[in-house]
Every structure is written in structure tokens, then in C-alpha cells.
CSV table of C-alpha atoms in Angstrom, one decimal:
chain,number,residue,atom,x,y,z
A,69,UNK,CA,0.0,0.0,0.0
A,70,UNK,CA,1.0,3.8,-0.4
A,71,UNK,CA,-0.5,5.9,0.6
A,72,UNK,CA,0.9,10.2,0.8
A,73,UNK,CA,-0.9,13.0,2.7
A,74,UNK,CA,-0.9,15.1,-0.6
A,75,UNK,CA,-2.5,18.1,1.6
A,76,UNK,CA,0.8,18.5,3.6
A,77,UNK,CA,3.2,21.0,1.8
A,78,UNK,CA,6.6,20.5,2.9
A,79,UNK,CA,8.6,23.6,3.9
A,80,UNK,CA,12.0,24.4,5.1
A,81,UNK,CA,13.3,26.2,8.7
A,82,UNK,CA,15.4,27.0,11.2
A,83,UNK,CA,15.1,24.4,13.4
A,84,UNK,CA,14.0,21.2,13.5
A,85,UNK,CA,11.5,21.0,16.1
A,86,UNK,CA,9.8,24.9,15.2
A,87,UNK,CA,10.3,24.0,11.7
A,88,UNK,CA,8.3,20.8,12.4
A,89,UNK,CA,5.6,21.9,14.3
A,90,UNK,CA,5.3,25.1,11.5
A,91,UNK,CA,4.6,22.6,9.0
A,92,UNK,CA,1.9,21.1,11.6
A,93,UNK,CA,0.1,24.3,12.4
A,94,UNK,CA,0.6,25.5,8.8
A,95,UNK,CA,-1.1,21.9,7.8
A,96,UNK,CA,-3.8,22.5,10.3
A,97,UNK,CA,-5.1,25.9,8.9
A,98,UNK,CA,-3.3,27.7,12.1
A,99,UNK,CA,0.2,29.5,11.0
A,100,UNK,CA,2.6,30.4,13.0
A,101,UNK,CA,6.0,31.6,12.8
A,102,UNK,CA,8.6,29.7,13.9
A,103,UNK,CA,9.9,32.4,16.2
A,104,UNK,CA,6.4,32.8,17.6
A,105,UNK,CA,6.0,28.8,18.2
A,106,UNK,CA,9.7,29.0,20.5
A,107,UNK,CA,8.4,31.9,22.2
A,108,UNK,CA,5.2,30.9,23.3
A,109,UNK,CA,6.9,27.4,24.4
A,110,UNK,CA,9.7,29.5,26.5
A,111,UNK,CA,11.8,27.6,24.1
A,112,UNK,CA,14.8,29.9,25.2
A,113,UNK,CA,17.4,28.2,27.7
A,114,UNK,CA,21.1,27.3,28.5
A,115,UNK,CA,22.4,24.3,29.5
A,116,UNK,CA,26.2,23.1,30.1
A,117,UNK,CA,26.6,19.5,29.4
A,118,UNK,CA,29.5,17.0,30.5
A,119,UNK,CA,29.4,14.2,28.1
A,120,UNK,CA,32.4,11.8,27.4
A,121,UNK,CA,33.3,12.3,24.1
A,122,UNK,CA,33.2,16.2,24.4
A,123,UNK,CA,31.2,19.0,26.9
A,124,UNK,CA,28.6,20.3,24.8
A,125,UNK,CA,26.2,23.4,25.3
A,126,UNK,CA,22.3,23.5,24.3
A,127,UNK,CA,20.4,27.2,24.2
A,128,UNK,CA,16.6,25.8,24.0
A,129,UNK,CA,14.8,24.0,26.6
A,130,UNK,CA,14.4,20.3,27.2
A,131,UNK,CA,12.7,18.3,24.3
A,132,UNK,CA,9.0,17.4,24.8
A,133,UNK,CA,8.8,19.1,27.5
A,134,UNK,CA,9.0,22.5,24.9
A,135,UNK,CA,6.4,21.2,22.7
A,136,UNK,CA,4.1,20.3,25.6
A,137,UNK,CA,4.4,23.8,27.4
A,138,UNK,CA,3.2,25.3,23.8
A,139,UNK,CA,0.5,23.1,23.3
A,140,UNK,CA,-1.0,23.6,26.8
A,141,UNK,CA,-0.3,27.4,26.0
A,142,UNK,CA,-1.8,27.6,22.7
A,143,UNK,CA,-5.0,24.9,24.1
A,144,UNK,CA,-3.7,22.2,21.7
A,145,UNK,CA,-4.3,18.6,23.2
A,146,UNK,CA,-1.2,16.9,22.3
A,147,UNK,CA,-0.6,12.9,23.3
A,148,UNK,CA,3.4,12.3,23.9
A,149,UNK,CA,3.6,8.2,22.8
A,150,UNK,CA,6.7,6.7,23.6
A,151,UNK,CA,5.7,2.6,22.5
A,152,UNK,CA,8.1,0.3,24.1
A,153,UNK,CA,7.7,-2.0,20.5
A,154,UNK,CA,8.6,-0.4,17.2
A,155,UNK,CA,6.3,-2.4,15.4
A,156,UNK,CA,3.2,-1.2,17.9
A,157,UNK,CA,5.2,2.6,17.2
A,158,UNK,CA,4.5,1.3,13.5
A,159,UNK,CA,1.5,0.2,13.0
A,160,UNK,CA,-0.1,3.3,14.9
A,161,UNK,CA,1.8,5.5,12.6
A,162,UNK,CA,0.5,4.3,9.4
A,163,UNK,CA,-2.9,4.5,10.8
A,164,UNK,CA,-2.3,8.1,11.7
A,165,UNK,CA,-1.0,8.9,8.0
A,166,UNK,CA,-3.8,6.6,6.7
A,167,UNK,CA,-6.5,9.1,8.7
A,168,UNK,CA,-5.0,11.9,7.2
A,169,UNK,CA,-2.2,13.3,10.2
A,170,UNK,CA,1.5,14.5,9.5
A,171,UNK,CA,2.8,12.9,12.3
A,172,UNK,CA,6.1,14.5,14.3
A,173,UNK,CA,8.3,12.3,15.2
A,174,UNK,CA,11.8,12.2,16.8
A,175,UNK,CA,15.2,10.5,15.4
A,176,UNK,CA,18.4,9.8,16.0
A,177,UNK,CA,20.4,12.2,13.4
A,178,UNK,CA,23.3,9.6,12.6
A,179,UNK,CA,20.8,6.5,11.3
A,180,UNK,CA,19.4,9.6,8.8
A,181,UNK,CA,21.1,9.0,6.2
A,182,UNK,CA,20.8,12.0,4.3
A,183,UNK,CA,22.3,13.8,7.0
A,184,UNK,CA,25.6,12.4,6.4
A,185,UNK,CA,26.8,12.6,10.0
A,186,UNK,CA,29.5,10.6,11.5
A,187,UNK,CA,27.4,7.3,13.1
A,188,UNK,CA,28.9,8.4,16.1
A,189,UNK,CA,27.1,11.4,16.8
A,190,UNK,CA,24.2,10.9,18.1
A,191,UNK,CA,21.1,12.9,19.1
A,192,UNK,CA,18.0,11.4,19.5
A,193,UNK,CA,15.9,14.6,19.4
A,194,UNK,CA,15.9,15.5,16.1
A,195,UNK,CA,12.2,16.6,14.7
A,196,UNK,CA,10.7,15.6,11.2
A,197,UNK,CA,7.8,15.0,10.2
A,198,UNK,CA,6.0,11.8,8.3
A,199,UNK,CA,3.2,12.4,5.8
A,200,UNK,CA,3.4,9.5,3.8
A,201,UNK,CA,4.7,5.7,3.0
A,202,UNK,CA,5.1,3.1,0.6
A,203,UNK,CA,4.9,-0.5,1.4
A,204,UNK,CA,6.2,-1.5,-2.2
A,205,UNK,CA,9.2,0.4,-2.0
A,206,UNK,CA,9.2,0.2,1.8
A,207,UNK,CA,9.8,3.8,2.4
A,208,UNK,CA,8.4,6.7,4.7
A,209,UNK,CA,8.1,10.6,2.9
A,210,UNK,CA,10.1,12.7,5.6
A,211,UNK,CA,10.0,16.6,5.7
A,212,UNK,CA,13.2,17.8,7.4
A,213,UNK,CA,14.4,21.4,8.0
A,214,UNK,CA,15.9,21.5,4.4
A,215,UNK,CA,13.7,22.2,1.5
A,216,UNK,CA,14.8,23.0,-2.7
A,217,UNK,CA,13.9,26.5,-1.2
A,218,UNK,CA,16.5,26.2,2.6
A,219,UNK,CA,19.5,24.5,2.2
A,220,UNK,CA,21.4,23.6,5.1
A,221,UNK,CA,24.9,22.7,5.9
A,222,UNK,CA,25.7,18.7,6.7
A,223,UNK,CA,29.1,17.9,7.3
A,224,UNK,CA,29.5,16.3,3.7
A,225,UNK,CA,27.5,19.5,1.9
A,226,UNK,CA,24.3,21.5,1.6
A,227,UNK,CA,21.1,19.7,1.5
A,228,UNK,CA,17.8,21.4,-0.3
A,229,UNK,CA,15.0,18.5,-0.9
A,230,UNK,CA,11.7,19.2,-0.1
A,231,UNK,CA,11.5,15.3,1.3
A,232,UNK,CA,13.3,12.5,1.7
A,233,UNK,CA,12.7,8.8,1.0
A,234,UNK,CA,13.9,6.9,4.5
A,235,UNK,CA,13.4,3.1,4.2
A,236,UNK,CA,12.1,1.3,6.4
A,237,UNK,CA,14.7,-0.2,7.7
A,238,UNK,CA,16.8,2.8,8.4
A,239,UNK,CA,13.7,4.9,10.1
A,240,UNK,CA,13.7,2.0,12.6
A,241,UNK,CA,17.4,2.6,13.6
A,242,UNK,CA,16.5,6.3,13.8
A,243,UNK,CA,13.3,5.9,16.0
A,244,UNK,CA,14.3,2.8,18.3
A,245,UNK,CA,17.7,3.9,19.0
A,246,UNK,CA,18.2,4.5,23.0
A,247,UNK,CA,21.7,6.2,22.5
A,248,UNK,CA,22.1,9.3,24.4
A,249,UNK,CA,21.7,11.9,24.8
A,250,UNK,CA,18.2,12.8,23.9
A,251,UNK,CA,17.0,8.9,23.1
A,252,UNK,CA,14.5,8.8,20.8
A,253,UNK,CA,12.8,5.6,22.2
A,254,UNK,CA,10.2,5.9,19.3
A,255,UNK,CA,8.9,9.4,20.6
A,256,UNK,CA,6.3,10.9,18.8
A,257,UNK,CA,3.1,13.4,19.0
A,258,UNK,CA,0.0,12.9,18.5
A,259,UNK,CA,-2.0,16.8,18.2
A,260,UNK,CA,-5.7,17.7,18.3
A,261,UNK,CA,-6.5,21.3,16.8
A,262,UNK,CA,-10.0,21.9,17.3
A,263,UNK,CA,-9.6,23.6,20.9
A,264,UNK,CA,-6.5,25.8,19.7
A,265,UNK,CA,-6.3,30.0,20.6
A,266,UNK,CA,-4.5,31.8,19.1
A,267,UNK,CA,-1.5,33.9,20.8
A,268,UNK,CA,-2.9,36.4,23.2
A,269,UNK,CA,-1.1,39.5,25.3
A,270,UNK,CA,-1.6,37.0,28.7
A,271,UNK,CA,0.1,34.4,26.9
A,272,UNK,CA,3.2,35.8,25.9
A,273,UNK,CA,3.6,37.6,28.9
A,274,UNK,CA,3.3,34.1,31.4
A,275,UNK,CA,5.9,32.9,28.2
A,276,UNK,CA,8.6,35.7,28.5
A,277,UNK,CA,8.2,35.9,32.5
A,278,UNK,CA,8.8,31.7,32.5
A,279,UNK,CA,12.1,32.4,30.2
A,280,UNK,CA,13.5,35.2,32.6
A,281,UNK,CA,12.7,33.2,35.6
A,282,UNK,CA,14.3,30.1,34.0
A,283,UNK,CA,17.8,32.0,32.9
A,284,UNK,CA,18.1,34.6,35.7
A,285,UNK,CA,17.0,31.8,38.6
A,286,UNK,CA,17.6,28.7,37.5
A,287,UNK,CA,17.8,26.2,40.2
A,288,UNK,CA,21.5,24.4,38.9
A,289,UNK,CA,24.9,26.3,38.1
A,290,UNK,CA,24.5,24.4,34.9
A,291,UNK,CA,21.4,26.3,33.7
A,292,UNK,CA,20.5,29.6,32.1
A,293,UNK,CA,22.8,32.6,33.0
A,294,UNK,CA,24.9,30.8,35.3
A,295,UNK,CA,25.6,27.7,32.6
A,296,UNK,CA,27.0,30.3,30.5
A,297,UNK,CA,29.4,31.7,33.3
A,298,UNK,CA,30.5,28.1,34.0
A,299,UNK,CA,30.6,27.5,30.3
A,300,UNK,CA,33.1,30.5,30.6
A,301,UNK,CA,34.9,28.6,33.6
A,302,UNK,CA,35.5,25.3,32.0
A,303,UNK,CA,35.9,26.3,28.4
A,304,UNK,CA,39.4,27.1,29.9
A,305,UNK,CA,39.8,23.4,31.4
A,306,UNK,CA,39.6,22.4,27.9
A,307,UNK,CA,43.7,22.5,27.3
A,308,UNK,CA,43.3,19.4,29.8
A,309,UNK,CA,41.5,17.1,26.7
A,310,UNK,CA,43.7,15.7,24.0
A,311,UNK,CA,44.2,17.3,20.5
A,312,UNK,CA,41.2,14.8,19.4
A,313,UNK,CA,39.0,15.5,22.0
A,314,UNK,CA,39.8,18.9,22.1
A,315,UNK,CA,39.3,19.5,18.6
A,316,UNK,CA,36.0,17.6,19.1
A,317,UNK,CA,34.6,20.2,21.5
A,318,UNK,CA,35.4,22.7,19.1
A,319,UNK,CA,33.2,21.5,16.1
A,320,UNK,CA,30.3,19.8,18.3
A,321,UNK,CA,29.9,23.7,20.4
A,322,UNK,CA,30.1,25.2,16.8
A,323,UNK,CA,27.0,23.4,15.7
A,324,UNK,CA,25.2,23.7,19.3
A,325,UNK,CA,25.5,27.6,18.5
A,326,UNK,CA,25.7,28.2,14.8
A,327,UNK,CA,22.6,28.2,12.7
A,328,UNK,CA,24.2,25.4,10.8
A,329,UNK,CA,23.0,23.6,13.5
A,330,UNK,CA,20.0,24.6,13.7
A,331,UNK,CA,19.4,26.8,15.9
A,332,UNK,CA,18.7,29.9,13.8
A,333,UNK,CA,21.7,31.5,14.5
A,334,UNK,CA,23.5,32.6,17.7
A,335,UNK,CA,22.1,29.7,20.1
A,336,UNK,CA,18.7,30.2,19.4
A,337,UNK,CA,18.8,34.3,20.7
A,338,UNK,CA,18.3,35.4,17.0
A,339,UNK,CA,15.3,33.0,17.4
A,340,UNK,CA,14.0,34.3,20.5
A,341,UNK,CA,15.0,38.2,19.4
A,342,UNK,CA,12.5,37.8,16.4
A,343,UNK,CA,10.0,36.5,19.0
A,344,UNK,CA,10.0,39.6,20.6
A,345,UNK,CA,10.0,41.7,17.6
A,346,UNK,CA,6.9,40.0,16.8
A,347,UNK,CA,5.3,40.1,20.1
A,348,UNK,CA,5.7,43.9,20.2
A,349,UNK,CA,2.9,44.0,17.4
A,350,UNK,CA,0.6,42.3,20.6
A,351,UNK,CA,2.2,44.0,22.8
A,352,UNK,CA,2.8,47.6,21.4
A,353,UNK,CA,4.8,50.5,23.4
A,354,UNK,CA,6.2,48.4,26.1
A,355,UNK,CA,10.1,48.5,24.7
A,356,UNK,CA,10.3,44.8,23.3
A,357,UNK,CA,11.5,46.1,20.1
A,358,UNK,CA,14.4,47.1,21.4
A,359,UNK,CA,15.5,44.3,23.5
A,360,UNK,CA,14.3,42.0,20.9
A,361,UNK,CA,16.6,44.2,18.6
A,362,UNK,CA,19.5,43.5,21.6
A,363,UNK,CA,18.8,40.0,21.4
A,364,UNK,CA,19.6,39.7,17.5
A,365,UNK,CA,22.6,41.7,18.3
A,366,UNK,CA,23.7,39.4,20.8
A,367,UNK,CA,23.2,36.3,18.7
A,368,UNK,CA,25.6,38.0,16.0
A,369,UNK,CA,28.2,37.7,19.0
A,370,UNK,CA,27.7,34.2,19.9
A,371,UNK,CA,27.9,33.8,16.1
A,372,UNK,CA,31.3,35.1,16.5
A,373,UNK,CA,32.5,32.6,19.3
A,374,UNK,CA,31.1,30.0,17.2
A,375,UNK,CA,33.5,30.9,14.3
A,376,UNK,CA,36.3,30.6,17.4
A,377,UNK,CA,35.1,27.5,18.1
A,378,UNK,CA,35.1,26.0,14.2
A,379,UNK,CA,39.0,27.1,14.3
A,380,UNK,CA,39.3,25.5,17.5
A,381,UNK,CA,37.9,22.2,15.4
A,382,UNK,CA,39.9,22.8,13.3
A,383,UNK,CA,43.3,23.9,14.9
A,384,UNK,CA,43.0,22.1,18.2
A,385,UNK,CA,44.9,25.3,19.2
A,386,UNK,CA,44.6,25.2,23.1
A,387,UNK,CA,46.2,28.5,23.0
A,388,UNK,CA,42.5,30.1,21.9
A,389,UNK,CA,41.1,29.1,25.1
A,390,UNK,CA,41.6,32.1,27.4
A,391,UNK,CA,40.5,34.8,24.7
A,392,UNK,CA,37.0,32.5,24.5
A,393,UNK,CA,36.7,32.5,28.2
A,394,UNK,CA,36.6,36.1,28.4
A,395,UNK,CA,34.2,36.4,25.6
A,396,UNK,CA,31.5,33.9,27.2
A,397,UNK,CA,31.9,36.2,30.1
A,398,UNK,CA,30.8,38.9,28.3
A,399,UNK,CA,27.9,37.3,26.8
A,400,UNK,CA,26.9,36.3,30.4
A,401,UNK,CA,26.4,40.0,31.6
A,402,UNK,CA,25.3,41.0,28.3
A,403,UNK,CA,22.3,38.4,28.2
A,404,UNK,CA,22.0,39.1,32.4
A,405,UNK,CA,21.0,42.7,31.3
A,406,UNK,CA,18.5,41.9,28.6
A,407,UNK,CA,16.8,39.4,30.4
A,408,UNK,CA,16.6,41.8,34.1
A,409,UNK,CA,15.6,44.5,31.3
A,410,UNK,CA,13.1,42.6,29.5
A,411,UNK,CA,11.0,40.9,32.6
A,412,UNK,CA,11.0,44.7,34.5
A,413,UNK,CA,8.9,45.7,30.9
A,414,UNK,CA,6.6,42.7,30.8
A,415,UNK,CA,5.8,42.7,35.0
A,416,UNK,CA,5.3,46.6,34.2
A,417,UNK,CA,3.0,45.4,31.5
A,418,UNK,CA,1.7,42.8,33.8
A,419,UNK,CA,0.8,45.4,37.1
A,420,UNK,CA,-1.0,47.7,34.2
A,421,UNK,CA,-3.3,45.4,33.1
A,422,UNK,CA,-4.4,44.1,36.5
A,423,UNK,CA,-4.7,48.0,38.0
């Protein structure tokens, strides 16, 4: 059997899970920007990672846990599945494609073929979306970030196809796999529409006062503002790791930040920095303009540490190491400032509307 959702329109984005879940909403006669969709979920974050192979840095908030803030948000009903048995994760996907429902799932990025990633690098929460299958040729239709319109850098080139064939065999590697971090597990959503609001004023205001709280207060020295300072600490402990391992850091942090990555440039802050431009058109005279503004400007600087870090890939020149430190101190007081800046405007806004 084959059967293809030929309603769905694949499109290209910034990252995988926004770009995703734009191609849901879009599908679903409810568009959304992809900056909106991170907003709304409080999709802005920092984490500092110690993994084996190499310490590694993440600027958005945990998978699922992003997409199920935004649903409750936006009065989606969303069901998380996580089927122990990928034939049970399956068979209840081709039922959801047969009744007409893109389904967003979650992968682990090496057993993607396309990608062309070393089969060592694994991430299990990588976002496409399914909208169709063949049996005969035993192949799902995926829509990625890419599209003939998006191209996006893989380590072995740019990729621009509005879908990909995946057989069967490989999307099982990429759904079953339990390697960290981020398994996939066979993760998927399940979304119901008919209950959805749109963005209001109250929303985005409880989403941008959840995102200060989360990165000026976070309840770990690992997270938000003070990751970043320890990222700042420890990036300077780095001349301890081997050339290999160091020169692993370098190129695994580049993609973290860089919107090769996917993060839509500058660890997701040119993301959240369009949010608030945005939001200032639902939110008019209250000043988010200009720290949205100061967030795109800040991204353009942790673009710049990411080019550090892609020489450092490159090089494995330990020597670079001080010179970074200082500059991820300065993002750390920079970001401090537009965060204390930005929730003093919205708990202005906030105190306004309840007097």
C-alpha cells in the first residue's frame, strides 16, 4: 500500500522541532512563525553538558517538555507516545497517515542518512515530520528542516530537498535507538486542533516571565545565566582534553550555537530576538522592540564565538582558550542585562493590566 498525505506541503526552517511543528500548524489551517512557536513554548534556555566524548552546550529548553508547554499554551491537546515496540510505534503510525495526520516524530540524526553525519554522533531529538509511505518500495516521505527552497549545511555539503525517501529499515534505527543523549525511544506526538487559541497578550507575557525566571534563577549552576558563566569557567579546562577530544569540542559547540545547526543563529537568541519583535505588534509600546533588537545583536556575538570554536575544530589550538573564556563572560552579563531588562517591561505590563 501507499499511501501520501498530498494536503501537507513540505517547507524548510530553522530548526528542527519549530520548523516541524510550522509545517503542523501550517497543515492544520493555524500558522505560526517559527519564532512565535519557541516563544510561546519558553523555548529559550542554556544548558552546560558534560558528556564523554566532548562537553557540549544546548540554548533551548528540554525536548518534549517545549512542545508540551506550547500546546497547553496555545489549548492544543497533544498525546506524547513513547511505544516500548517499534512495530506497535509502527503500526499506529500508518494508521495516523492513513487518517489523514503528518505525524512529528523524533530521530536519532546519525541512522538519517541523508544527513551524512558521523554514526557516532548521536542525538535522539531530532524533529521531522511523516506524511506519507510506501509499502512496495518500503519507504516513509520525511520533511526535514531542508527544502529546494532552505538549504542547510551537513558535514559532507548543503542539502535542499523538499522530502526525503527513508526506508524502512533505516527509520527504525532512527526511532528505536536508545543512545544518548536525547534517546528517541520511538517518541512521537499525536495533536488535536479543534480547541486551539491563538497567541494572546496574557500568553506571551506568562511565556517571556517563564524564560526570565528560567535563565536569571535557575535552580542548577549548569542552567541559564549561570551555565553560560560556567561555560566561561570550563571552556578554559579544555587545554586538559587531547588534541582529538579537544578538537572535538570545538566542532560539536560550533554546531550547538551556529545556525548550521540549527538553531537559527546565535544559540537560538536570533530565534527568541524575532520572538519579541513579533510580540511587540501584541504587545505595542512596552520596549520589546528594542531588547528583541539586543537580542539579535547578541546572537551576531555568539555567532562570532562559534567561528572561534570551528577554528578550534579545526586547529585544536589550546592557546585560543583564554581569549574564548573572556568572551562567554561577556555574553553572560550582556544576556543578564536583557533578560533583568526585558522581565522589569513585561511585569510593568503585567501590574498595568491588573490595575
Amino acid at each position: 500500500m501507499k499511501f501520501i498525505i498530498e494536503d501537507f506541503k513540505p517547507s524548510g526552517g530553522k530548526h528542527c522541532i519549530t520548523n516541524a511543528l510550522k509545517q503542523l500548524f501550517a497543515y492544520y489551517q493555524h500558522p505560526l512563525s517559527e519564532a512565535m512557536l519557541f516563544g510561546v513554548g519558553s523555548g529559550l534556555a542554556f544548558t552546560y553538558i558534560n558528556l564523554a566524548a566532548s562537553p557540549m552546550v544546548s540554548g533551548r529548553s528540554k525536548p518534549i517538555e517545549f512542545e508540551q508547554i506550547l500546546a497547553e499554551r496555545l489549548k492544543i491537546n497533544s498525546k506524547y507516545r513513547q511505544p516500548k515496540n517499534y512495530q506497535v510505534c509502527l503500526t499506529k503510525t500508518k494508521k495516523l497517515l492513513q487518517q489523514k495526520q503528518p505525524v512529528l516524530i523524533y530521530t536519532d540524526m546519525p541512522f538519517m542518512n541523508y544527513l551524512g553525519l558521523d554514526p557516532h554522533s548521536h542525538f535522539g531529538g531530532h524533529a521531522v515530520v511523516l506524511f506519507g509511505y510506501d509499502d512496495q518500495q518500503e519507504v516513509f516521505y520525511v520533511s526535514d528542516r531542508d527544502n529546494s527552497d532552505y538549504p542547510i549545511r551537513t558535514p559532507k555539503g548543503d542539502i535542499a530537498s523538499d522530502y526525503h525517501l527513508v526506508s524502512y529499515q533505516e527509520m527504525e534505527q532512527a526511532r528505536s535507538s536508545s543512545f544518548r543523549p536525547f534517546p528517541a525511544n520511538n517518541k512521537y506526538f499525536e495533536f488535536d486542533f479543534s480547541s486551539y487559541e491563538e497567541p494572546q497578550t496574557d500568553m506571551i507575557i506568562t511565556a517571556i516571565k517563564d524564560t526570565c525566571e528560567s535563565m536569571l534563577r535557575p535552580p542548577a549552576k549548569l542552567l541559564g545565566i549561570n551555565g553560560i558563566v560556567k561555560f566561561s569557567q570550563e571552556i578554559v579546562k579544555w587545554k586538559k582534553f587531547d588534541q582529538k577530544k579537544l578538537q572535538t569540542a570545538g566542532v560539536t559547540n560550533y554546531f550547538q550555537i551556529s545556525k548550521d545547526g540549527g538553531t537559527g543563529g546565535g544559540i537560538f537568541r536570533k530565534l527568541y530576538g524575532e520572538f519579541l519583535l513579533e510580540a511587540d505588534q501584541l504587545i505595542p509600546d512596552r520596549g520589546l522592540t528594542a531588547v528583541g533588537t539586543g537580542f539579535i545583536k547578541l546572537a551576531d556575538e555568539w555567532d562570532a564565538v562559534a567561528e572561534e570554536l570551528w577554528t578550534l575544530g579545526n586547529t585544536g589550538d589550546a592557546e585560543m582558550l583564554p581569549a574564548l573564556s573572556e568572551q562567554l563572560s561577556a555574553l553572560a552579563s550582556t544576556e543578564r542585562h536583557l533578560l533583568e531588562h526585558l522581565e522589569a517591561l513585561v511585569t510593568e505590563t503585567y501590574e498595568t493590566q491588573k490595575s
